[in-house]
Short mmCIF file of C-alpha atoms in Angstrom, two decimals:
data_model
loop_
_atom_site.label_atom_id
_atom_site.label_comp_id
_atom_site.label_asym_id
_atom_site.label_seq_id
_atom_site.Cartn_x
_atom_site.Cartn_y
_atom_site.Cartn_z
CA MET A 106 157.15 -89.57 143.80
CA ARG A 107 159.69 -87.44 145.52
CA TRP A 108 161.75 -90.43 146.54
CA LEU A 109 161.67 -91.64 142.92
CA SER A 110 163.33 -88.39 141.87
CA ARG A 111 165.86 -88.84 144.60
CA ILE A 112 166.70 -92.35 143.43
CA TYR A 113 166.96 -91.08 139.87
CA ARG A 114 169.36 -88.36 140.92
CA ALA A 115 171.59 -91.02 142.46
CA LEU A 116 171.34 -93.18 139.35
CA LEU A 117 172.57 -90.27 137.25
CA TYR A 118 175.99 -90.91 138.74
CA THR A 119 176.25 -94.08 136.69
CA TYR A 120 176.51 -91.98 133.53
CA PRO A 121 179.93 -90.80 132.39
CA ARG A 122 181.01 -87.60 134.11
CA GLU A 123 181.00 -85.32 131.05
CA PHE A 124 177.57 -86.54 130.03
CA ARG A 125 176.20 -86.03 133.51
CA LEU A 126 177.62 -82.54 133.81
CA GLU A 127 176.23 -81.61 130.41
CA TYR A 128 172.76 -83.16 130.65
CA GLY A 129 172.28 -84.38 134.21
CA ALA A 130 170.25 -81.39 135.39
CA GLU A 131 168.03 -81.51 132.30
CA MET A 132 167.49 -85.24 132.68
CA GLU A 133 166.54 -84.84 136.30
CA ARG A 134 164.08 -82.08 135.43
CA LEU A 135 162.55 -84.20 132.68
CA PHE A 136 162.23 -87.09 135.10
CA ARG A 137 160.54 -84.88 137.69
CA ASP A 138 158.11 -83.59 135.06
CA ARG A 139 157.27 -87.15 134.08
CA CYS A 140 156.78 -88.04 137.75
CA GLY A 141 154.31 -85.17 138.00
CA ASP A 142 152.40 -86.40 134.93
CA VAL A 143 152.20 -89.90 136.31
CA ALA A 144 151.15 -88.73 139.75
CA ARG A 145 148.36 -86.63 138.24
CA ALA A 146 147.09 -89.57 136.19
CA GLN A 147 146.62 -91.60 139.40
CA ASP A 148 146.66 -94.81 137.44
CA PRO A 149 148.63 -97.63 139.09
CA LEU A 150 149.22 -99.34 135.76
CA LYS A 151 150.71 -96.18 134.29
CA THR A 152 152.88 -95.73 137.36
CA ILE A 153 154.25 -99.24 137.06
CA ARG A 154 154.88 -98.79 133.37
CA PHE A 155 156.65 -95.53 134.04
CA VAL A 156 158.93 -97.09 136.66
CA VAL A 157 159.75 -100.07 134.43
CA ASP A 158 160.37 -97.84 131.39
CA SER A 159 162.58 -95.52 133.40
CA GLY A 160 164.58 -98.43 134.77
CA ARG A 161 165.11 -99.82 131.31
CA ASP A 162 165.97 -96.41 129.93
CA TRP A 163 168.51 -95.89 132.69
CA MET A 164 170.13 -99.30 132.27
CA THR A 165 170.49 -99.25 128.50
CA THR A 166 171.54 -95.64 128.13
CA SER A 167 174.00 -95.52 131.02
CA ILE A 168 175.79 -98.51 129.50
CA ARG A 169 175.57 -96.99 126.01
CA GLU A 170 177.03 -93.67 127.14
CA ARG A 171 179.77 -95.44 129.06
CA VAL A 172 180.69 -97.49 126.03
CA SER A 173 180.65 -94.50 123.71
CA THR A 174 182.82 -92.51 126.12
CA ALA A 175 185.21 -95.42 126.43
CA ARG A 176 185.35 -95.64 122.65
CA THR A 177 186.33 -92.02 122.21
CA LEU A 178 188.98 -92.40 124.88
CA VAL A 179 190.52 -95.57 123.53
CA ALA A 180 189.60 -95.00 119.89
CA PRO A 181 192.88 -96.23 118.35
CA ALA A 182 193.02 -99.38 120.47
CA TRP A 183 189.34 -99.90 119.87
CA LYS A 184 189.73 -99.70 116.11
CA SER A 185 192.27 -102.47 115.96
CA ALA A 186 190.46 -104.56 118.53
CA ARG A 187 187.01 -104.38 116.98
CA LYS A 188 188.21 -105.96 113.74
CA SER A 189 188.78 -109.27 115.48
CA ALA A 190 186.41 -109.13 118.42
CA PRO A 191 184.13 -106.10 118.64
CA ARG A 192 182.19 -107.23 121.69
CA GLY A 193 185.01 -109.16 123.31
CA PHE A 194 187.22 -106.22 124.05
CA VAL A 195 185.04 -104.30 126.48
CA GLY A 196 182.92 -107.26 127.50
CA GLU A 197 185.81 -109.43 128.55
CA TRP A 198 187.30 -106.78 130.73
CA VAL A 199 184.03 -105.85 132.34
CA VAL A 200 183.32 -109.47 133.15
CA THR A 201 186.83 -110.03 134.42
CA ILE A 202 186.72 -107.05 136.74
CA LEU A 203 183.24 -107.87 138.02
CA MET A 204 184.19 -111.50 138.61
CA TYR A 205 187.29 -110.43 140.41
CA LEU A 206 185.48 -108.01 142.71
CA PHE A 207 182.63 -110.42 143.37
CA ALA A 208 184.75 -113.52 143.75
CA THR A 209 187.35 -112.11 146.10
CA THR A 210 184.83 -110.57 148.43
CA THR A 211 182.37 -113.45 148.63
CA LEU A 212 183.65 -116.70 147.16
CA VAL A 213 187.33 -117.36 147.57
CA GLN A 214 190.22 -115.90 149.44
CA ALA A 215 193.90 -116.53 148.82
CA TYR A 216 196.26 -117.31 151.68
CA VAL A 217 199.91 -118.17 152.06
CA ILE A 218 200.88 -120.65 154.76
CA PRO A 219 203.28 -119.01 157.22
CA THR A 220 204.00 -121.89 159.65
CA GLY A 221 204.69 -125.57 159.60
CA SER A 222 201.89 -126.70 161.87
CA MET A 223 200.25 -128.63 159.05
CA GLU A 224 203.55 -129.83 157.60
CA GLY A 225 203.03 -132.80 155.37
CA THR A 226 199.70 -131.47 154.09
CA LEU A 227 200.43 -127.76 153.85
CA ARG A 228 204.00 -126.52 153.77
CA VAL A 229 205.36 -123.15 154.69
CA GLY A 230 204.93 -120.85 151.70
CA ASP A 231 202.15 -122.89 150.11
CA HIS A 232 199.47 -120.81 148.41
CA MET A 233 195.87 -121.85 148.76
CA LEU A 234 192.40 -120.63 147.85
CA VAL A 235 189.84 -120.88 150.60
CA ASP A 236 186.21 -121.39 149.64
CA ARG A 237 184.50 -118.76 151.77
CA ALA A 238 180.96 -119.84 151.00
CA ALA A 239 181.30 -123.57 151.72
CA TYR A 240 179.91 -123.36 155.24
CA ALA A 241 177.78 -120.28 154.78
CA LYS A 242 174.13 -120.60 155.65
CA PRO A 243 172.38 -120.43 152.28
CA GLY A 244 168.97 -118.87 151.85
CA ALA A 245 166.17 -120.69 150.08
CA LEU A 246 167.57 -119.52 146.75
CA GLY A 247 171.20 -120.10 147.70
CA ARG A 248 170.51 -123.75 148.44
CA CYS A 249 169.85 -124.36 144.76
CA VAL A 250 172.85 -122.40 143.54
CA MET A 251 175.66 -122.90 146.01
CA PRO A 252 177.07 -126.19 147.18
CA TYR A 253 176.68 -126.21 150.94
CA HIS A 254 177.69 -128.77 153.49
CA GLU A 255 178.10 -129.10 157.21
CA VAL A 256 181.53 -129.17 158.78
CA LYS A 257 182.76 -132.77 158.64
CA ARG A 258 185.55 -134.56 160.45
CA GLY A 259 188.65 -134.51 158.32
CA ASP A 260 187.82 -131.17 156.63
CA ILE A 261 190.64 -128.69 156.45
CA VAL A 262 189.25 -125.34 157.50
CA ALA A 263 190.44 -121.76 157.76
CA PHE A 264 189.04 -119.77 160.65
CA LEU A 265 189.69 -116.70 162.73
CA TYR A 266 191.66 -117.64 165.80
CA PRO A 267 189.14 -117.08 168.63
CA GLU A 268 191.66 -115.63 171.06
CA ASP A 269 193.00 -113.16 168.49
CA THR A 270 190.65 -112.65 165.56
CA ARG A 271 193.30 -110.82 163.56
CA GLN A 272 194.91 -114.17 162.89
CA THR A 273 193.58 -116.78 160.51
CA PHE A 274 194.36 -120.39 161.29
CA VAL A 275 194.26 -123.41 159.02
CA LYS A 276 193.51 -126.69 160.78
CA ARG A 277 192.03 -130.09 160.21
CA VAL A 278 188.73 -130.87 161.92
CA ILE A 279 189.12 -133.92 164.11
CA GLY A 280 186.00 -133.60 166.20
CA LEU A 281 182.56 -132.07 166.04
CA PRO A 282 180.66 -130.56 168.96
CA GLY A 283 179.80 -133.39 171.36
CA ASP A 284 182.76 -135.58 170.46
CA ARG A 285 185.02 -136.70 173.31
CA ILE A 286 188.66 -136.38 172.48
CA ARG A 287 191.61 -137.67 174.42
CA MET A 288 195.30 -137.88 173.65
CA VAL A 289 197.42 -140.68 175.00
CA ASP A 290 201.06 -141.00 173.97
CA LYS A 291 200.73 -139.13 170.61
CA GLN A 292 197.59 -141.07 169.77
CA VAL A 293 194.34 -139.16 169.47
CA ILE A 294 191.31 -141.03 170.73
CA ARG A 295 187.90 -139.87 169.63
CA ASN A 296 184.83 -141.24 171.36
CA GLY A 297 186.88 -144.15 172.64
CA ARG A 298 188.44 -145.04 169.28
CA ALA A 299 191.98 -144.38 168.21
CA LEU A 300 192.19 -142.14 165.10
CA MET A 301 194.20 -143.20 162.07
CA GLU A 302 196.23 -140.11 161.32
CA PRO A 303 198.80 -140.93 158.67
CA TYR A 304 199.16 -137.21 157.90
CA THR A 305 200.43 -136.14 161.32
CA GLN A 306 204.02 -135.51 162.16
CA HIS A 307 205.06 -135.36 165.76
CA VAL A 308 207.72 -132.88 166.62
CA ASP A 309 209.68 -133.22 169.79
CA PRO A 310 209.90 -129.75 171.40
CA SER A 311 213.41 -130.38 172.59
CA ILE A 312 214.76 -130.97 169.10
CA ARG A 313 213.78 -127.83 167.23
CA SER A 314 214.82 -124.41 168.35
CA LEU A 315 211.62 -122.62 167.30
CA SER A 316 209.69 -125.49 168.75
CA ARG A 317 207.75 -123.75 171.47
CA ARG A 318 205.48 -121.87 169.13
CA LEU A 319 205.38 -124.69 166.69
CA SER A 320 204.42 -127.34 169.17
CA ARG A 321 201.71 -125.21 170.67
CA ARG A 322 200.18 -124.97 167.21
CA ALA A 323 200.73 -128.65 166.61
CA ARG A 324 198.89 -129.43 169.82
CA SER A 325 196.04 -127.20 168.85
CA VAL A 326 195.33 -129.57 165.97
CA HIS A 327 194.33 -131.99 168.65
CA ASP A 328 192.44 -129.55 170.74
CA PRO A 329 188.74 -130.37 170.77
CA ALA A 330 187.86 -126.77 171.56
CA ARG A 331 189.07 -125.71 168.10
CA ALA A 332 186.58 -127.69 166.16
CA GLY A 333 183.68 -125.91 167.83
CA HIS A 334 184.90 -122.56 166.59
CA VAL A 335 184.98 -123.34 162.93
CA MET B 216 172.00 -105.17 121.96
CA TYR B 217 174.09 -102.06 121.70
CA MET B 218 176.44 -103.58 119.16
CA ALA B 219 173.55 -104.83 117.09
CA LYS B 220 172.16 -101.32 116.93
CA SER B 221 175.41 -99.69 115.95
CA LYS B 222 175.63 -101.93 112.87
CA THR B 223 172.74 -100.02 111.34
CA PRO B 224 174.20 -96.64 110.47
CA GLY B 225 173.35 -94.03 113.05
CA PRO B 226 173.01 -90.33 112.33
CA THR B 227 176.72 -89.79 112.88
CA SER B 228 177.93 -92.16 110.20
CA GLN B 229 178.44 -91.39 106.53
CA SER B 230 174.89 -92.17 105.46
CA PRO B 231 172.49 -91.10 108.22
CA LEU B 232 169.62 -93.26 106.99
CA PRO B 233 167.77 -95.15 108.28
CA LEU B 234 167.32 -93.17 111.47
CA THR B 235 166.57 -94.92 114.72
CA PRO B 236 162.96 -94.39 115.84
CA PRO B 237 163.86 -92.03 118.72
CA VAL B 238 165.99 -89.84 116.42
CA PHE B 239 163.31 -89.75 113.74
CA HIS B 240 160.58 -88.79 116.19
CA ILE B 241 162.73 -86.18 117.90
CA LEU B 242 163.34 -84.55 114.49
CA LEU B 243 159.60 -84.69 113.76
CA ALA B 244 158.90 -83.02 117.10
CA LEU B 245 161.30 -80.20 116.23
CA ALA B 246 159.95 -79.79 112.68
CA ASP B 247 157.58 -76.91 113.37
CA GLU B 248 158.95 -75.32 116.54
CA GLU B 249 161.77 -75.23 119.03
CA ARG B 250 161.21 -77.32 122.10
CA HIS B 251 162.87 -78.22 125.35
CA GLY B 252 163.43 -81.80 126.47
CA TYR B 253 160.09 -82.26 128.19
CA GLY B 254 158.31 -80.70 125.21
CA ILE B 255 160.04 -83.10 122.83
CA MET B 256 159.11 -86.03 125.00
CA GLN B 257 155.46 -84.97 125.16
CA ASP B 258 155.29 -84.43 121.41
CA VAL B 259 156.89 -87.80 120.65
CA ALA B 260 154.37 -89.49 122.95
CA TRP B 261 151.59 -87.67 121.10
CA GLN B 262 152.98 -88.62 117.65
CA THR B 263 153.20 -92.28 118.54
CA ASN B 264 150.00 -92.57 120.55
CA ASP B 265 151.99 -93.09 123.77
CA LYS B 266 153.80 -96.06 122.23
CA LEU B 267 157.19 -94.37 122.43
CA GLN B 268 157.88 -92.73 125.78
CA LEU B 269 161.37 -91.29 125.61
CA GLY B 270 163.22 -91.71 128.87
CA PRO B 271 165.68 -89.01 129.91
CA GLY B 272 168.70 -91.15 129.05
CA THR B 273 167.43 -92.00 125.57
CA LEU B 274 166.36 -88.43 124.84
CA TYR B 275 169.55 -86.68 125.91
CA GLY B 276 171.76 -89.45 124.53
CA CYS B 277 170.12 -88.95 121.14
CA LEU B 278 170.28 -85.16 121.40
CA LYS B 279 173.99 -85.37 122.20
CA ARG B 280 174.65 -87.43 119.08
CA MET B 281 172.33 -85.30 116.95
CA LEU B 282 174.14 -82.15 118.10
CA ALA B 283 177.45 -83.75 117.18
CA ALA B 284 176.08 -84.72 113.76
CA GLY B 285 174.67 -81.24 113.19
CA LEU B 286 171.04 -82.35 112.92
CA VAL B 287 169.90 -80.09 115.75
CA GLU B 288 171.31 -77.10 117.58
CA GLU B 289 170.70 -75.40 120.87
CA SER B 290 168.54 -72.31 120.69
CA ASP B 291 169.07 -69.13 122.69
CA GLU B 292 165.51 -67.96 122.30
CA ARG B 293 162.73 -68.73 124.71
CA PRO B 294 159.75 -69.36 122.48
CA ASP B 295 157.32 -70.61 125.09
CA PRO B 296 156.87 -67.90 127.75
CA ALA B 297 154.12 -69.80 129.60
CA MET B 298 156.25 -72.87 130.18
CA ASP B 299 159.48 -70.93 130.31
CA ASP B 300 162.16 -71.86 132.75
CA GLU B 301 165.44 -69.97 132.65
CA ARG B 302 167.45 -73.11 132.97
CA ARG B 303 165.68 -75.24 130.39
CA ARG B 304 167.53 -75.78 127.16
CA TYR B 305 165.67 -75.43 123.89
CA TYR B 306 166.61 -77.26 120.74
CA ARG B 307 165.92 -76.45 117.12
CA MET B 308 166.36 -78.41 113.91
CA THR B 309 169.13 -77.40 111.51
CA ALA B 310 168.81 -77.30 107.72
CA LEU B 311 170.70 -80.57 107.58
CA GLY B 312 168.31 -82.07 110.11
CA ARG B 313 165.37 -81.02 107.96
CA ARG B 314 166.90 -82.64 104.86
CA VAL B 315 167.61 -85.83 106.79
CA VAL B 316 164.14 -86.13 108.28
CA ARG B 317 162.57 -85.48 104.89
CA ALA B 318 164.71 -88.18 103.29
CA GLU B 319 163.79 -90.57 106.08
CA ALA B 320 160.09 -89.79 105.73
CA GLU B 321 160.33 -90.44 101.98
CA ARG B 322 162.15 -93.70 102.60
CA LEU B 323 159.44 -94.80 105.04
CA ALA B 324 156.69 -93.68 102.64
CA GLY B 325 158.31 -95.82 99.94
CA ALA B 326 158.33 -98.78 102.30
CA VAL B 327 154.67 -98.21 103.17
CA THR B 328 153.73 -98.04 99.46
CA ALA B 329 155.55 -101.31 98.85
CA ALA B 330 153.77 -102.91 101.81
CA LYS B 331 150.43 -101.67 100.51
CA SER B 332 151.07 -103.07 97.04
CA ARG B 333 151.62 -106.48 98.62
CA LYS B 334 148.35 -106.09 100.54
CA LEU B 335 150.14 -106.17 103.87
CA PHE B 336 148.90 -102.84 104.99
CA ALA B 337 145.55 -101.14 104.62
CA GLY B 338 146.67 -97.61 105.45
CA GLY B 339 145.29 -95.63 108.33
CA LYS B 340 144.96 -98.58 110.65
CA ALA B 341 148.13 -100.52 111.09
#
């Protein structure tokens, strides 16, 4: 029961500040008193009911107090907004912010291409969104919700460069672990077969002035070690 | 759910009736004596046969709005020396609160009479 009170004290921080300062101590005391009642009753059903009721009470009222505080703060804007869309105003923003926080940390990440190593497919300055969850190991639940697939040949992947994990590289997968890859006269040969690579551009290091860095990256497209690190 | 509730006039709007069940029962609990939060909660549970257990958020949210609407006020006295705790806040009903709860009770009584006349309600056992 003591840990319940402790959890409740933490949950109090979800209420608006003024409300918490005004009533937080009283609410905590009331909760502790209720905990005592329930503990004395020694009835598991009552305990469960108490926990469920408290959870529901917390959820509905913390949102209600937040909304009512927000309404007093933005009362003029609220008044004009509620005529057209009373729920939309707050709801839309809450959803937008939550989606943004959730999506950028777990689902997608935005990158800008800084080099020309994938020229032809990705150009310098291109913006792209990387699906962060595509290759993630899903749990039993995640399998139903998230589309998941193995790394395939031909996929374009973003990964942390193994020799310097501060850098993120974007490359095309040409081989999977176990594949034998050879390069003979600008032609990549995988498991004894020449690859059709209409997307590649071969740059002669002697032509371009910034070619040393560029060509090293271009070669790494054809490096079988890369694919294993995806 | 919140928006749906706010459509029915709460105690802060022009016409305070009908009251929400928590507000009505809190006023009933304060009808005969001043109480602190835990006391109100216990009395409401007693009134409703444990059907309505006010959680802390509901109770103090309602009290905040009822204070703003002038239905209740904080009391400086400490009427219950046995249970007394320096830091507990006691609440008492104002004259306005008494008028409002009486009007609400009459409104409900009218509804009950109507239900009885249609043989929907036997009285005593619901």
